Short mmCIF file of C-alpha atoms and ligand atoms in Angstrom, two decimals:
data_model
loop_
_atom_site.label_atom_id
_atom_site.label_comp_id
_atom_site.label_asym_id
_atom_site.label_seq_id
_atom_site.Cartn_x
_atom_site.Cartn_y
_atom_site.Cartn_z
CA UNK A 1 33.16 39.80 -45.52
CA UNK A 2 36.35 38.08 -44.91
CA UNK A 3 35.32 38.55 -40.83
CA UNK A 4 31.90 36.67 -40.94
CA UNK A 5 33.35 34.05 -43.08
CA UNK A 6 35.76 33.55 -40.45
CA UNK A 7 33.23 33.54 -37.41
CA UNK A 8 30.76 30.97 -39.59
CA UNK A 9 33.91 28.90 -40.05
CA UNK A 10 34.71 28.85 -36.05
CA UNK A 11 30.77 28.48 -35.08
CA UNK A 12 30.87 25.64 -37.69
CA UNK A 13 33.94 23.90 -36.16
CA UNK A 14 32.78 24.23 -32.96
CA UNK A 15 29.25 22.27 -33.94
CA UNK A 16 31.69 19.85 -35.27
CA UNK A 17 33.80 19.30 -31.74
CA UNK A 18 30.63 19.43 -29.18
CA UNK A 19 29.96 16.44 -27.59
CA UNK A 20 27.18 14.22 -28.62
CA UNK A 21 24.68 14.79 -26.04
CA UNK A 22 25.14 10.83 -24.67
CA UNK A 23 28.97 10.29 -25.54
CA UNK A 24 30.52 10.65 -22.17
CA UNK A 25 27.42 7.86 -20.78
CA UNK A 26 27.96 5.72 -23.94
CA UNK A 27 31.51 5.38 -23.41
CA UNK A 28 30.88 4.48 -19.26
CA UNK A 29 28.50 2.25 -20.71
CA UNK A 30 30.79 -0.02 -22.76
CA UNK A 31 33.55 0.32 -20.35
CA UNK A 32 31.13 -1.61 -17.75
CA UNK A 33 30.02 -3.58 -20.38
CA UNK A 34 33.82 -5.14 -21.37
CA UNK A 35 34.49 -5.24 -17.69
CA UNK A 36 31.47 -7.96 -17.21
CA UNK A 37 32.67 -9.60 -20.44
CA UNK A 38 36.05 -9.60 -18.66
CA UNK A 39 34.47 -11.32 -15.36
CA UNK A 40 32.43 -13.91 -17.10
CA UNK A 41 36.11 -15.06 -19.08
CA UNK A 42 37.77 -15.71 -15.77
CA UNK A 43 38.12 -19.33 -14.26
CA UNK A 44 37.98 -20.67 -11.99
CA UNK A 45 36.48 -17.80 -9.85
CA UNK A 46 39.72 -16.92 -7.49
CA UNK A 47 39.34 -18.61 -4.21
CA UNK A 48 36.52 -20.66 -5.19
CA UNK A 49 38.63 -23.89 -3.90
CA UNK A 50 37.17 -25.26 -7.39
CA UNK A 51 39.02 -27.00 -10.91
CA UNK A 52 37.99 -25.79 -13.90
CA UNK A 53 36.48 -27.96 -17.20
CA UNK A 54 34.43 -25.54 -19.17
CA UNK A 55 31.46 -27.17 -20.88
CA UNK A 56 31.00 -26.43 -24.62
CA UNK A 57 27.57 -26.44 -24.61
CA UNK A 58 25.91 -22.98 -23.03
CA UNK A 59 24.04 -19.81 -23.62
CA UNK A 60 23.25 -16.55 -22.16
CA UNK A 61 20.98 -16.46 -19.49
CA UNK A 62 17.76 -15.14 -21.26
CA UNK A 63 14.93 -12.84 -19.18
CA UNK A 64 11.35 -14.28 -18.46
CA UNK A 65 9.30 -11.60 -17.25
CA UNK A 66 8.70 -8.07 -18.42
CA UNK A 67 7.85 -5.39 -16.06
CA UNK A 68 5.83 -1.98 -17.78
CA UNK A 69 6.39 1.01 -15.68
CA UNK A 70 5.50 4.98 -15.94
CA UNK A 71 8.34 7.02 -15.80
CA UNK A 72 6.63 9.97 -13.31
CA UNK A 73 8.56 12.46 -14.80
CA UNK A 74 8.16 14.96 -17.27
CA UNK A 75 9.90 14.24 -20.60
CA UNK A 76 11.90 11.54 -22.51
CA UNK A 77 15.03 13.83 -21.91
CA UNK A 78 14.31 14.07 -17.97
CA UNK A 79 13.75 10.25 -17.82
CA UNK A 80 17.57 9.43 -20.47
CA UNK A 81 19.02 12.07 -17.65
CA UNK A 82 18.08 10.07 -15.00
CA UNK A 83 19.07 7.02 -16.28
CA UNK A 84 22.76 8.13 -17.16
CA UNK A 85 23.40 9.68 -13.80
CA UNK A 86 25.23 7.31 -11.41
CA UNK A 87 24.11 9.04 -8.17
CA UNK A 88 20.07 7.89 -9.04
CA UNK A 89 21.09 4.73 -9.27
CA UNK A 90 18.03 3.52 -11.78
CA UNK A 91 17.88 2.24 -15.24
CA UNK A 92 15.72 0.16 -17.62
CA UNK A 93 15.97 -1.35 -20.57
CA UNK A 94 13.87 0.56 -22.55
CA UNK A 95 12.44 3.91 -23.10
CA UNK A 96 9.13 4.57 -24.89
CA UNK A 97 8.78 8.59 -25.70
CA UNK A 98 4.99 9.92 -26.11
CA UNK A 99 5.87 10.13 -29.94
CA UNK A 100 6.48 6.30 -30.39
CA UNK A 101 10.69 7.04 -30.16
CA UNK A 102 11.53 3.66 -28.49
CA UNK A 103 15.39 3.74 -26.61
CA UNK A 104 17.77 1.05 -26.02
CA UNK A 105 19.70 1.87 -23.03
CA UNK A 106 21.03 -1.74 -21.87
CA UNK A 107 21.38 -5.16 -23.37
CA UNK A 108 18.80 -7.30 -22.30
CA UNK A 109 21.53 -9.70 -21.15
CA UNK A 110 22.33 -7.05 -18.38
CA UNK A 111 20.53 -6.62 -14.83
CA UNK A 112 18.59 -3.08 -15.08
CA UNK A 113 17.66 -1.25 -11.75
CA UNK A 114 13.84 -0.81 -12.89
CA UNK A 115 11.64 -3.20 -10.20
CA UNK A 116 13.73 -2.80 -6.90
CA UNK A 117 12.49 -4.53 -3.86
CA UNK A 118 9.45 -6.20 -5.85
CA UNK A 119 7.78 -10.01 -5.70
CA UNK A 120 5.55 -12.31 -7.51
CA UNK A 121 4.70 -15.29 -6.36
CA UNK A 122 8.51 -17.25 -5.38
CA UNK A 123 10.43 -14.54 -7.39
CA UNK A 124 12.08 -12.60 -5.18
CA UNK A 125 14.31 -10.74 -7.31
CA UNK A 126 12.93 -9.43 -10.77
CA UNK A 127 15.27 -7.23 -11.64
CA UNK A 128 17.50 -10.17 -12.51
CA UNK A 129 14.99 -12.33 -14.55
CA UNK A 130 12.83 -9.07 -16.18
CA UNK A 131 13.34 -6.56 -18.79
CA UNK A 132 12.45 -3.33 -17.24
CA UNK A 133 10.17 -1.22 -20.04
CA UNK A 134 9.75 2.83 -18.98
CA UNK A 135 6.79 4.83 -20.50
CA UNK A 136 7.25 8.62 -20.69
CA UNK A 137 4.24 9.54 -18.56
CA UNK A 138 3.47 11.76 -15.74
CA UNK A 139 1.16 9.52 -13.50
CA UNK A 140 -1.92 11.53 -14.65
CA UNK A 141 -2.76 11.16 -17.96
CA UNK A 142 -2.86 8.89 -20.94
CA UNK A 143 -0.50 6.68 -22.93
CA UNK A 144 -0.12 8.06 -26.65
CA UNK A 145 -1.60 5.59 -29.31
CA UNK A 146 2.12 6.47 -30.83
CA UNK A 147 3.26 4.97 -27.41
CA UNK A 148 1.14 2.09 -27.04
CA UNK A 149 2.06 1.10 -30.92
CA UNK A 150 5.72 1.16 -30.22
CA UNK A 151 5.47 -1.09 -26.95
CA UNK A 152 3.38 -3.86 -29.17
CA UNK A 153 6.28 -4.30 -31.96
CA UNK A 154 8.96 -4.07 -28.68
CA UNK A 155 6.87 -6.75 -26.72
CA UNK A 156 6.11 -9.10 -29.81
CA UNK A 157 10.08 -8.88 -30.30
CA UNK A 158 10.79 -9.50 -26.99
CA UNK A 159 8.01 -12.76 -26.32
CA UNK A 160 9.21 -14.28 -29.27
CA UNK A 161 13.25 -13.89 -28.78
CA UNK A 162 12.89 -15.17 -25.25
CA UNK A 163 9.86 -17.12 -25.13
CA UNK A 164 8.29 -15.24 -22.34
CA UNK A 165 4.64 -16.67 -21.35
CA UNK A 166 1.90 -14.33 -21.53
CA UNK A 167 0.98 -14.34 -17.73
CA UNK A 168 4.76 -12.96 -17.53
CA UNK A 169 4.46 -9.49 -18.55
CA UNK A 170 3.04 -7.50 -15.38
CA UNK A 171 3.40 -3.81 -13.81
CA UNK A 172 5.65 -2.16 -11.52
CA UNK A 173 2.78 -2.28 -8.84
CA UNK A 174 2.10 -5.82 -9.65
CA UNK A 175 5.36 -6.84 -7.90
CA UNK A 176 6.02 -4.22 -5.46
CA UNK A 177 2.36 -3.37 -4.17
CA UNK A 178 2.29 -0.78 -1.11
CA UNK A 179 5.72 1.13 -2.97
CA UNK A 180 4.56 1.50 -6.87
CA UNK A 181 1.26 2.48 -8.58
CA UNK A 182 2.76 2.08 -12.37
CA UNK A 183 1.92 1.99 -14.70
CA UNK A 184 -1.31 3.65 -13.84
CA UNK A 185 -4.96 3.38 -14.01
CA UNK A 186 -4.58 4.88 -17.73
CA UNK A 187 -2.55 1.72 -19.13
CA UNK A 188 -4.42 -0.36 -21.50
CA UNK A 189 -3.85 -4.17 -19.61
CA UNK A 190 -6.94 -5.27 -21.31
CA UNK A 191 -5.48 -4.19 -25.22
CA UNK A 192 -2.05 -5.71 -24.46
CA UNK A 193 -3.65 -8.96 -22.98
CA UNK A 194 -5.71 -9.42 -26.37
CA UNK A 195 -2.57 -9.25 -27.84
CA UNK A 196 -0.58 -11.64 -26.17
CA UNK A 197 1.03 -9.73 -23.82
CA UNK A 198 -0.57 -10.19 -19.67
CA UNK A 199 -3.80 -12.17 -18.90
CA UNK A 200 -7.00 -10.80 -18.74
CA UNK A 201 -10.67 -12.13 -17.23
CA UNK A 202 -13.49 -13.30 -18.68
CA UNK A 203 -16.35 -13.57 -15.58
CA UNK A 204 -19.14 -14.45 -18.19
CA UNK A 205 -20.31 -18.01 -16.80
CA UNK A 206 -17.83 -17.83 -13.49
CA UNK A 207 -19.19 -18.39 -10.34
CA UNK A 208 -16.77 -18.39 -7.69
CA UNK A 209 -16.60 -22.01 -5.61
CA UNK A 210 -18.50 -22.05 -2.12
CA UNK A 211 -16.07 -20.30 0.42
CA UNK A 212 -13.99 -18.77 -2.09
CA UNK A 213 -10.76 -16.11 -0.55
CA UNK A 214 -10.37 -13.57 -2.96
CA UNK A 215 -7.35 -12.94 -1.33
CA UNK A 216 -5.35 -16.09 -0.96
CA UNK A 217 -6.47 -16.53 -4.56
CA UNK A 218 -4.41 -13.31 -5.21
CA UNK A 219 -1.46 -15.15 -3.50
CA UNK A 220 -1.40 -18.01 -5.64
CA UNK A 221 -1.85 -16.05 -8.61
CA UNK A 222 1.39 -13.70 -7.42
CA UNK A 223 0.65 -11.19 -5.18
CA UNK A 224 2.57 -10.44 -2.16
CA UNK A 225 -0.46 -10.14 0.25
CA UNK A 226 1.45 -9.34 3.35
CA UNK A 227 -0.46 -6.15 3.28
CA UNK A 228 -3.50 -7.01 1.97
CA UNK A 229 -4.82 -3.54 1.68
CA UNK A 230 -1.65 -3.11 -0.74
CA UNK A 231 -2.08 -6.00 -2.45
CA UNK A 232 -5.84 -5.28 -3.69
CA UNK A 233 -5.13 -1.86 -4.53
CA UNK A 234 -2.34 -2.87 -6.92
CA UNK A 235 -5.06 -5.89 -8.25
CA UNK A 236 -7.49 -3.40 -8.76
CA UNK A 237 -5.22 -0.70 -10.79
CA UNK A 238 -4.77 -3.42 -13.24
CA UNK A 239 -7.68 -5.76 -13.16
CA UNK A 240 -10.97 -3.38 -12.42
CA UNK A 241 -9.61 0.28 -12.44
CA UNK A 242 -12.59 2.05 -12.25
CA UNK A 243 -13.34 0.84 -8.84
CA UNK A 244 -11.64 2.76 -6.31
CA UNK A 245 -12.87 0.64 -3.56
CA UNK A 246 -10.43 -0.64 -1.03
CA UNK A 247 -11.94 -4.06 -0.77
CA UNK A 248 -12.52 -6.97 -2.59
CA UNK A 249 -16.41 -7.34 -3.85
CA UNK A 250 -18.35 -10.03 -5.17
CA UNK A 251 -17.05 -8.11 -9.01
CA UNK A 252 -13.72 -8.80 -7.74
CA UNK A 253 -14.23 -12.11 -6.51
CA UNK A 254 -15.66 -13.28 -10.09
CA UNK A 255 -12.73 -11.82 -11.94
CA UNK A 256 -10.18 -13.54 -9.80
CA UNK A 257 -11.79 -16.90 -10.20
CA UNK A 258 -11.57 -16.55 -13.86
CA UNK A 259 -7.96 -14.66 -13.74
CA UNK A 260 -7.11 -17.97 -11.17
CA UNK A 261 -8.13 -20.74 -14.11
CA UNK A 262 -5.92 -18.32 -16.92
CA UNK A 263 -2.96 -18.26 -14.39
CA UNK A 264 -2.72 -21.83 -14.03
ZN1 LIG B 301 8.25 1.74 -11.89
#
């Protein structure tokens, strides 16, 4: 009797001392985070040959895109893994599980590693003006309505604490075309557009103007069109999914005359 009481005890006290699965992370976390709190406190910058007079009247620098991805992999755990391992170098902002579990894994002050090399239209660097939002998903199959349900509330948050415009929220292949297909054909644009959130056509009434380029139209809308072959197939995962082919048609050219007038 006395025996088992003791091994409970031990088992018990043990439980107690394990680390929290994320404690090590956290604590690198907030260690980084003091040490940027620490930079933006110095002044003048050493060696910046400048004098210092701080104005009183500033703000942090707020985020004006938001970029939806898929995370490719095969669980929420896989994906917080990844993200708290400093040899994969990649991050986000925000992790939506398949059963609606939404995580916070950096302020959205911070610069997450979600977009890499990625443009749209003179933005050259998203990763410093976006919040980067990861879906659990494998690439292959649907987003969970649980999913889906989460990402309104977190994008409703988001557009109204930072005023974000709606033609602001895009996908990972939006911006990097030719290097990223997420989120894929399975993401509801059309859904999050009627709520706010992206822009989506109307073609009833549109016909395109005599001599109309599809493509160049894609330019100014965003797209890097260096490779145009790229450029349409990331168009068509998110504008007209069910067509898989690798050209622009007289479909396409109707729904980019109407996405050009929304854009504007
Ligand atoms: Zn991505």
């Amino acid at each position: 009797m006395k025996s088992s009481f003791t091994i409970a005890t031990l088992l018990m006290l043990l439980f107690a001392c394990s680390p929290r699965p994320w404690q090590a992370t956290n604590k690198v976390y907030k260690k980084k985070a003091g040490s940027y709190g620490r930079l933006i406190q110095q002044y003048p910058l050493k060696d910046s040959g400048t004098l210092f007079v701080g104005t009183v009247n500033f703000s942090m620098r707020r985020p004006n895109f938001v970029i939806i991805h898929h995370t490719a992999q095969n669980s929420c755990d896989e994906t917080l893994k990844t993200f708290t391992t400093t040899t994969r170098e990649v991050s986000a902002h925000y992790v939506i599980c398949k059963t609606g579990t939404v995580y916070h894994m950096l302020s959205d002050m911070l610069r997450a590693q979600h977009a890499g090399v990625s443009r749209w239209g003179a933005v050259t660097d998203l990763n410093s003006c976006s919040i980067g939002i990861e879906i659990d998903n494998n690439g292959n199959e649907s987003f969970t309505d649980e999913q889906i349900g989460s990402l309104l509330m977190l994008l409703k948050r988001l557009k109204q604490a930072y005023n974000i415009p709606a033609a602001n929220f895009l996908g990972h292949a939006d911006v990097a075309p030719g290097r990223k297909v997420d989120p894929s054909k399975y993401f509801p644009w059309e859904k999050l557009a009627n709520e706010g959130f992206g822009i989506w056509y109307d073609t009833a009434n549109v016909v395109p103007p005599p001599g109309f380029d599809a493509l160049q139209a894609l330019r100014t809308i965003g797209y890097n069109i260096n490779k145009p072959g790229d450029a349409i197939h990331s168009y068509k995962l998110h504008f007209n999914s069910q067509d898989s082919i690798p050209t622009l048609t007289a479909t396409d050219a109707k729904i980019i005359t109407s996405l050009l007038e929304k854009y504007r």
